[in-house]
GROMACS .gro file of C-alpha atoms in nm:
model
  187
    1ASP     CA    1   9.559   8.847  10.703
    2GLU     CA    2   9.381   9.103  10.488
    3PRO     CA    3   9.108   9.361  10.617
    4ASP     CA    4   8.784   9.244  10.417
    5SER     CA    5   8.739   9.625  10.335
    6MET     CA    6   8.881   9.948  10.435
    7ARG     CA    7   8.771  10.315  10.479
    8ILE     CA    8   9.075  10.572  10.424
    9HIS     CA    9   9.056  10.937  10.503
   10TYR     CA   10   9.342  11.180  10.384
   11THR     CA   11   9.341  11.532  10.477
   12VAL     CA   12   9.560  11.770  10.288
   13PRO     CA   13   9.606  12.156  10.188
   14ASN     CA   14   9.301  12.284  10.002
   15ASP     CA   15   9.516  12.333   9.682
   16LEU     CA   16   9.623  11.972   9.668
   17MET     CA   17   9.432  11.638   9.602
   18ALA     CA   18   9.481  11.293   9.784
   19VAL     CA   19   9.418  10.969   9.574
   20GLY     CA   20   9.383  10.636   9.760
   21ASN     CA   21   9.283  10.281   9.675
   22GLY     CA   22   8.906  10.199   9.590
   23GLN     CA   23   8.635  10.410   9.514
   24PHE     CA   24   8.640  10.791   9.571
   25THR     CA   25   8.348  10.859   9.829
   26GLY     CA   26   8.354  11.221   9.845
   27LYS     CA   27   8.555  11.507  10.023
   28ASN     CA   28   8.491  11.729  10.311
   29ILE     CA   29   8.609  12.099  10.242
   30GLY     CA   30   8.748  12.293  10.535
   31ALA     CA   31   8.867  12.636  10.566
   32ASN     CA   32   9.243  12.543  10.486
   33LYS     CA   33   9.216  12.166  10.430
   34THR     CA   34   9.026  11.906  10.241
   35THR     CA   35   8.976  11.541  10.347
   36TYR     CA   36   8.952  11.287  10.064
   37ASN     CA   37   8.753  10.981  10.146
   38TRP     CA   38   8.799  10.641   9.991
   39PHE     CA   39   8.637  10.300  10.027
   40VAL     CA   40   8.801   9.969   9.945
   41SER     CA   41   8.509   9.721   9.905
   42TYR     CA   42   8.734   9.407   9.865
   43PRO     CA   43   8.998   9.247  10.069
   44ILE     CA   44   9.337   9.439  10.022
   45ASN     CA   45   9.699   9.333  10.122
   46THR     CA   46   9.814   9.623  10.376
   47TYR     CA   47  10.125   9.685  10.167
   48ASN     CA   48   9.915   9.763   9.879
   49VAL     CA   49   9.729  10.051  10.036
   50THR     CA   50   9.869  10.372   9.910
   51LEU     CA   51   9.844  10.753   9.909
   52TYR     CA   52   9.920  11.016   9.641
   53ILE     CA   53   9.902  11.378   9.718
   54GLY     CA   54   9.961  11.626   9.418
   55LYS     CA   55   9.804  11.883   9.188
   56PHE     CA   56   9.599  11.611   8.982
   57LYS     CA   57   9.387  11.643   8.666
   58ILE     CA   58   9.148  11.371   8.607
   59ILE     CA   59   9.077  11.157   8.301
   60GLU     CA   60   8.762  10.957   8.294
   61ASP     CA   61   8.729  10.642   8.110
   62GLU     CA   62   8.536  10.315   8.079
   63TYR     CA   63   8.603   9.964   7.980
   64LEU     CA   64   8.350   9.707   7.890
   65GLY     CA   65   8.492   9.388   8.030
   66ILE     CA   66   8.465   9.030   7.951
   67ASN     CA   67   8.149   8.962   8.147
   68GLY     CA   68   7.965   9.269   7.990
   69GLU     CA   69   8.022   9.474   8.318
   70CYS     CA   70   8.133   9.836   8.293
   71LEU     CA   71   8.468   9.919   8.455
   72PHE     CA   72   8.513  10.277   8.555
   73ILE     CA   73   8.876  10.418   8.483
   74THR     CA   74   8.970  10.727   8.658
   75HIS     CA   75   9.345  10.842   8.582
   76TYR     CA   76   9.517  11.106   8.804
   77VAL     CA   77   9.773  11.296   8.619
   78LEU     CA   78   9.981  11.630   8.627
   79GLU     CA   79   9.842  11.907   8.450
   80GLU     CA   80  10.152  11.936   8.208
   81ASN     CA   81  10.102  11.569   8.111
   82TYR     CA   82   9.724  11.579   8.061
   83GLU     CA   83   9.695  11.558   7.688
   84LYS     CA   84   9.960  11.309   7.655
   85ALA     CA   85   9.825  11.090   7.921
   86LYS     CA   86   9.468  11.102   7.732
   87ILE     CA   87   9.619  10.961   7.437
   88HIS     CA   88   9.886  10.732   7.615
   89PHE     CA   89   9.668  10.566   7.859
   90LYS     CA   90   9.426  10.428   7.585
   91GLN     CA   91   9.659  10.130   7.557
   92LEU     CA   92   9.518  10.006   7.876
   93HIS     CA   93   9.204   9.878   7.734
   94GLU     CA   94   9.394   9.611   7.506
   95GLN     CA   95   9.602   9.507   7.803
   96LEU     CA   96   9.284   9.455   8.003
   97ALA     CA   97   9.103   9.275   7.767
   98LEU     CA   98   9.387   9.041   7.715
   99TYR     CA   99   9.434   8.988   8.084
  100GLU     CA  100   9.062   8.921   8.130
  101LYS     CA  101   9.078   8.664   7.853
  102ARG     CA  102   9.362   8.469   7.990
  103PHE     CA  103   9.306   8.522   8.381
  104GLY     CA  104   8.936   8.578   8.396
  105ALA     CA  105   8.738   8.918   8.485
  106TYR     CA  106   8.918   9.192   8.640
  107PRO     CA  107   8.914   9.141   9.024
  108TRP     CA  108   8.782   9.476   9.139
  109TYR     CA  109   8.518   9.585   8.938
  110ARG     CA  110   8.327   9.766   9.195
  111ASP     CA  111   8.632   9.973   9.324
  112GLY     CA  112   8.748  10.065   8.973
  113PHE     CA  113   9.098  10.111   8.814
  114LYS     CA  114   9.352  10.405   8.834
  115LEU     CA  115   9.671  10.491   8.701
  116VAL     CA  116   9.810  10.775   8.921
  117GLU     CA  117  10.108  10.979   8.836
  118SER     CA  118  10.410  10.962   9.063
  119PRO     CA  119  10.775  11.054   9.100
  120PHE     CA  120  10.867  10.684   9.088
  121PRO     CA  121  10.823  10.422   8.797
  122GLY     CA  122  10.551  10.210   8.919
  123MET     CA  123  10.392   9.976   9.189
  124GLU     CA  124  10.093   9.766   9.177
  125HIS     CA  125   9.868   9.910   9.460
  126GLN     CA  126   9.540   9.774   9.415
  127THR     CA  127   9.307   9.950   9.206
  128ALA     CA  128   9.540  10.273   9.221
  129ILE     CA  129   9.875  10.177   9.016
  130ALA     CA  130  10.165  10.444   9.047
  131TYR     CA  131  10.270  10.545   8.717
  132GLY     CA  132  10.569  10.734   8.662
  133ASN     CA  133  10.729  10.594   8.327
  134GLY     CA  134  10.746  10.912   8.139
  135TYR     CA  135  10.472  10.827   7.904
  136LYS     CA  136  10.700  10.652   7.679
  137ASN     CA  137  10.641  10.300   7.487
  138ASP     CA  138  10.949  10.112   7.601
  139ALA     CA  139  10.828   9.780   7.558
  140GLY     CA  140  10.857   9.688   7.167
  141GLY     CA  141  10.775  10.045   7.081
  142GLU     CA  142  10.427  10.010   7.122
  143THR     CA  143  10.359   9.933   7.473
  144ASP     CA  144  10.443  10.118   7.805
  145TYR     CA  145  10.621   9.857   8.028
  146ILE     CA  146  10.507   9.986   8.348
  147ILE     CA  147  10.141   9.987   8.243
  148LEU     CA  148  10.153   9.629   8.117
  149HIS     CA  149  10.349   9.480   8.419
  150GLU     CA  150  10.159   9.675   8.693
  151THR     CA  151   9.816   9.591   8.553
  152ALA     CA  152   9.897   9.208   8.554
  153HIS     CA  153   9.954   9.253   8.921
  154GLU     CA  154   9.574   9.308   8.965
  155TRP     CA  155   9.548   8.953   8.906
  156TRP     CA  156   9.900   8.841   9.028
  157GLY     CA  157   9.985   8.991   9.364
  158ASN     CA  158   9.662   9.178   9.450
  159SER     CA  159   9.419   8.913   9.382
  160VAL     CA  160   9.644   8.618   9.420
  161THR     CA  161   9.890   8.693   9.682
  162ALA     CA  162  10.190   8.503   9.838
  163LYS     CA  163  10.144   8.428  10.202
  164ASP     CA  164  10.529   8.483  10.267
  165LEU     CA  165  10.757   8.727  10.124
  166ALA     CA  166  10.993   8.455  10.017
  167HIS     CA  167  10.721   8.356   9.760
  168VAL     CA  168  10.676   8.725   9.626
  169TRP     CA  169  10.878   8.578   9.316
  170LEU     CA  170  10.532   8.409   9.209
  171GLN     CA  171  10.378   8.744   9.200
  172GLU     CA  172  10.661   8.897   8.984
  173GLY     CA  173  10.698   8.563   8.770
  174PHE     CA  174  10.331   8.549   8.663
  175ALA     CA  175  10.320   8.931   8.597
  176THR     CA  176  10.611   8.867   8.369
  177TYR     CA  177  10.451   8.579   8.208
  178ALA     CA  178  10.144   8.796   8.148
  179GLU     CA  179  10.379   9.041   7.953
  180SER     CA  180  10.479   8.742   7.727
  181LEU     CA  181  10.110   8.630   7.685
  182PHE     CA  182  10.041   8.999   7.582
  183TYR     CA  183  10.289   9.006   7.308
  184GLU     CA  184  10.216   8.653   7.205
  185GLU     CA  185   9.855   8.776   7.140
  186LYS     CA  186   9.972   9.074   6.956
  187ASP     CA  187  10.172   8.882   6.682
   0.00000   0.00000   0.00000
């Protein structure tokens, strides 16, 4: 069971930002608190619904997809990592291109794509991937493993999902297989 869409509202102190899944639809600023509004326009697994709160700086980007559609990319990073993130996250384009070539169009074009800096290594939250790998290319020296692996989950885990937790190995197995396809293509 997955809801076919979701409206999400997070209220935080004014000096913080709240990032969620899907499309940012605006904010309501109060005297001391701000409510951030998000809309997921596709079905979503409830375990993939997420919330990030922090003092983020935004990096905006675009990717022209396999079907000629423009995918809007918005990354949320801590200010001290802004400059390195602008360079480091460019590798995402090559990964999206390979995954689209192998698995079909990115499944969530309307809702966009986000990497959101977090205090834990990574998690495939639909359209809002947790990123905490320290801006290092730790897979073959040229690729950030967390970006590569968690992005694969947008197809395998978020779009095609196991019905039962006993079958989550399918999600992890196909994401790991996707990594191998990426390196095979690079060679």
